Structures are given as C-alpha cells and as structure tokens.
Short mmCIF file of C-alpha atoms in Angstrom, two decimals:
data_model
loop_
_atom_site.label_atom_id
_atom_site.label_comp_id
_atom_site.label_asym_id
_atom_site.label_seq_id
_atom_site.Cartn_x
_atom_site.Cartn_y
_atom_site.Cartn_z
CA GLY J 22 27.39 -16.21 -5.31
CA TYR J 23 24.99 -18.99 -4.47
CA GLY J 24 21.33 -19.65 -5.35
CA ASN J 25 20.83 -16.42 -7.28
CA GLU J 26 18.35 -15.92 -10.15
CA ALA J 27 18.22 -13.33 -12.93
CA THR J 28 14.97 -14.02 -14.81
CA GLY J 29 13.97 -10.58 -16.11
CA SER J 30 15.06 -9.48 -19.57
CA TYR J 31 18.48 -7.79 -19.31
CA SER J 32 18.52 -8.39 -15.53
CA SER J 33 21.59 -9.24 -13.46
CA VAL J 34 22.69 -10.54 -10.07
CA SER J 35 26.33 -9.80 -9.30
CA GLY J 36 26.79 -11.92 -6.19
CA GLY J 37 25.53 -12.82 -2.77
CA ASN J 38 23.11 -15.54 -1.72
CA SER J 39 19.51 -16.27 -2.79
CA ASN J 40 19.00 -12.96 -4.62
CA GLU J 41 16.49 -12.46 -7.46
CA ALA J 42 16.38 -9.96 -10.31
CA THR J 43 12.99 -10.60 -11.91
CA GLY J 44 12.10 -7.20 -13.34
CA ASN J 45 13.20 -6.24 -16.83
CA THR J 46 16.57 -4.46 -16.68
CA SER J 47 16.69 -4.97 -12.89
CA SER J 48 19.76 -5.72 -10.80
CA VAL J 49 20.87 -7.02 -7.43
CA SER J 50 24.51 -6.32 -6.58
CA GLY J 51 24.88 -8.60 -3.56
CA GLY J 52 23.68 -9.39 -0.09
CA ARG J 53 21.15 -12.07 0.81
CA ASN J 54 17.48 -12.71 0.01
CA ASN J 55 17.08 -9.47 -1.94
CA VAL J 56 14.56 -9.04 -4.78
CA ALA J 57 14.50 -6.48 -7.59
CA SER J 58 11.15 -7.09 -9.29
CA GLY J 59 10.25 -3.66 -10.64
CA SER J 60 11.18 -2.67 -14.16
CA GLU J 61 14.64 -1.07 -14.05
CA SER J 62 14.79 -1.47 -10.25
CA SER J 63 17.87 -2.21 -8.16
CA VAL J 64 18.97 -3.53 -4.78
CA SER J 65 22.61 -2.82 -3.96
CA GLY J 66 22.94 -5.15 -0.97
CA GLY J 67 21.77 -5.90 2.52
CA VAL J 68 19.35 -8.60 3.65
CA GLY J 69 15.72 -9.14 2.67
CA ASN J 70 15.31 -5.90 0.71
CA LYS J 71 12.76 -5.49 -2.10
CA ALA J 72 12.62 -2.98 -4.94
CA SER J 73 9.25 -3.61 -6.61
CA GLY J 74 8.35 -0.20 -8.03
CA SER J 75 9.40 0.79 -11.53
CA TYR J 76 12.79 2.57 -11.35
CA SER J 77 12.90 2.00 -7.56
CA SER J 78 16.00 1.30 -5.49
CA VAL J 79 17.12 0.00 -2.12
CA THR J 80 20.76 0.72 -1.32
CA GLY J 81 21.13 -1.56 1.70
CA GLY J 82 19.96 -2.32 5.18
CA TRP J 83 17.54 -4.99 6.31
CA ASN J 84 13.94 -5.72 5.23
CA ASN J 85 13.42 -2.42 3.42
CA VAL J 86 10.86 -2.01 0.61
CA ALA J 87 10.76 0.51 -2.25
CA SER J 88 7.40 -0.16 -3.92
CA GLY J 89 6.46 3.26 -5.28
CA SER J 90 7.40 4.23 -8.80
CA GLU J 91 10.84 5.92 -8.71
CA SER J 92 11.01 5.49 -4.91
CA SER J 93 14.10 4.80 -2.83
CA VAL J 94 15.23 3.50 0.54
CA SER J 95 18.87 4.20 1.37
CA GLY J 96 19.23 1.90 4.39
CA GLY J 97 18.08 1.16 7.88
CA VAL J 98 15.65 -1.53 9.05
CA GLY J 99 12.05 -2.12 8.03
CA ASN J 100 11.58 1.12 6.10
CA LYS J 101 9.04 1.51 3.27
CA ALA J 102 8.84 4.00 0.42
CA SER J 103 5.49 3.27 -1.21
CA GLY J 104 4.49 6.67 -2.58
CA PRO J 105 5.57 7.56 -6.10
CA TYR J 106 8.87 9.49 -6.01
CA SER J 107 9.11 8.95 -2.23
CA SER J 108 12.24 8.30 -0.18
CA VAL J 109 13.39 7.04 3.19
CA THR J 110 17.03 7.77 3.99
CA GLY J 111 17.37 5.47 7.01
CA GLY J 112 16.20 4.74 10.50
CA HIS J 113 13.80 2.04 11.66
CA GLY J 114 10.19 1.39 10.70
CA ASN J 115 9.69 4.62 8.75
CA ASP J 116 7.10 4.99 5.96
CA ALA J 117 7.02 7.47 3.08
CA THR J 118 3.58 6.83 1.60
CA GLY J 119 2.66 10.15 0.00
CA PRO J 120 3.75 11.19 -3.50
CA TRP J 121 7.09 13.06 -3.33
CA SER J 122 7.24 12.45 0.44
CA SER J 123 10.36 11.81 2.50
CA VAL J 124 11.50 10.55 5.88
CA SER J 125 15.15 11.26 6.68
CA GLY J 126 15.51 9.00 9.71
CA GLY J 127 14.37 8.27 13.20
CA ARG J 128 11.91 5.57 14.21
CA ASN J 129 8.29 4.84 13.29
CA ASN J 130 7.73 8.10 11.43
CA GLU J 131 5.33 8.56 8.51
CA ALA J 132 5.17 11.11 5.71
CA SER J 133 1.80 10.49 4.05
CA GLY J 134 0.89 13.88 2.60
CA ILE J 135 1.82 14.97 -0.90
CA LEU J 136 5.26 16.67 -0.70
CA SER J 137 5.41 16.01 3.07
CA SER J 138 8.51 15.32 5.14
CA VAL J 139 9.64 14.06 8.53
CA SER J 140 13.28 14.75 9.38
CA GLY J 141 13.59 12.43 12.38
CA GLY J 142 12.44 11.71 15.87
CA THR J 143 9.98 9.00 16.91
CA GLY J 144 6.35 8.45 16.03
CA ASN J 145 5.90 11.66 14.03
CA THR J 146 3.40 12.11 11.20
CA ALA J 147 3.29 14.64 8.35
CA SER J 148 -0.03 14.05 6.58
CA GLY J 149 -0.97 17.50 5.27
CA TYR J 150 -0.08 18.74 1.80
CA SER J 151 3.51 20.04 1.89
CA SER J 152 3.63 19.58 5.68
CA SER J 153 6.70 18.85 7.79
CA VAL J 154 7.81 17.60 11.20
CA THR J 155 11.43 18.28 12.08
CA GLY J 156 11.73 15.91 15.03
CA GLY J 157 10.60 15.18 18.53
CA TYR J 158 8.11 12.55 19.67
CA GLY J 159 4.51 11.94 18.63
CA ASN J 160 4.08 15.17 16.68
CA GLU J 161 1.57 15.67 13.85
CA ALA J 162 1.42 18.16 10.98
CA THR J 163 -1.98 17.59 9.35
CA GLY J 164 -2.81 20.98 7.83
CA SER J 165 -1.65 21.98 4.37
CA TYR J 166 1.74 23.76 4.59
CA SER J 167 1.81 23.11 8.37
CA SER J 168 4.92 22.40 10.43
CA VAL J 169 6.02 21.16 13.83
CA SER J 170 9.63 21.86 14.81
CA GLY J 171 9.91 19.35 17.64
CA GLY J 172 8.86 18.65 21.16
CA ASN J 173 6.35 16.08 22.38
CA SER J 174 2.75 15.47 21.21
CA ASN J 175 2.36 18.75 19.33
CA GLU J 176 -0.18 19.22 16.52
CA ALA J 177 -0.32 21.71 13.64
CA THR J 178 -3.79 21.15 12.17
CA GLY J 179 -4.62 24.45 10.51
CA ASN J 180 -3.47 25.35 7.01
CA THR J 181 -0.13 27.20 7.14
CA SER J 182 0.00 26.66 10.92
CA SER J 183 3.15 25.94 12.91
CA VAL J 184 4.26 24.78 16.34
CA SER J 185 7.82 25.61 17.27
#
C-alpha cells in the first residue's frame, strides 16, 4: 500500500492508498481514501468510504457512509446509514436514517421511520413507524405500519393503511 495510517489502538490497514484506521480496533482492508474512525468499525474497500459509527461497516462502493452505531452500507454510490442498526444494501443516494431502518437499493430513497424499509425504486420515503415502500417512484408511507407496494406518487398516511 501507499500513504496509509493505522492510528487507533489495535487498528489495521491491509493495503490500498491513503486509507486511515483511526478508531480503536478498526480496520481498512484496501481501496483508496477510506476511513474507519468508529470503535471496532471496518471498511473493506472501495473509494472514499467512511465507517464512523461504533461497530459500523462499509463493504465497498464509492463515497458511502455508515455513521450510525452498528450500521452498514454494502455498496453502491453515495449511500448513508446514519440510524442506529440501519443498513443500505446498495443503489445510489439512499439514506437509512431511522433506527433499525433499511434501504435495499434503488435511487434517492429514504427510510427514516423506526423499523421502516424501502426495497427499491426512486425517490420513495418510508417515514412511519414500521412502514414500508416496495418500489415505484415518489411514493410515501408515513403512517405507522403503513405500506405502498409501488406505482407513482402514492401515499399511505393512515395508521395500518396500504396502497397496492
């Protein structure tokens, strides 16, 4: 490797270029310009990825951030997992901001409710408690336990409501 730094206690950088492992027991396996700053965090590779939450991980991709405690981003471009225990599997510009929330893929989707999920599509939002959007474009599930299965510009705002 070249220009790598492992400054956290028990931290390691295995290779790559300009990577930093600054959190205690953190690791960066390779890639370029990656940072593992959270305690026991890891970045496996890619470019410009950051794992700043405790026990967080970024597996690869480009410019992804796992800042929530025990959060993860598996790949893609510009994805963020900032809620505790949140995850983004891939895609582009997706955000999992709620605790235990997830976005599986797609583009510009957000899961902000507690236990919420967006499976894919573009511009979808699941903000209600335990709400979900399966796909489509510009859909919103804002009520608790609400769901939208797909389509375009649909809204499920009532508690336990659904649009299919």
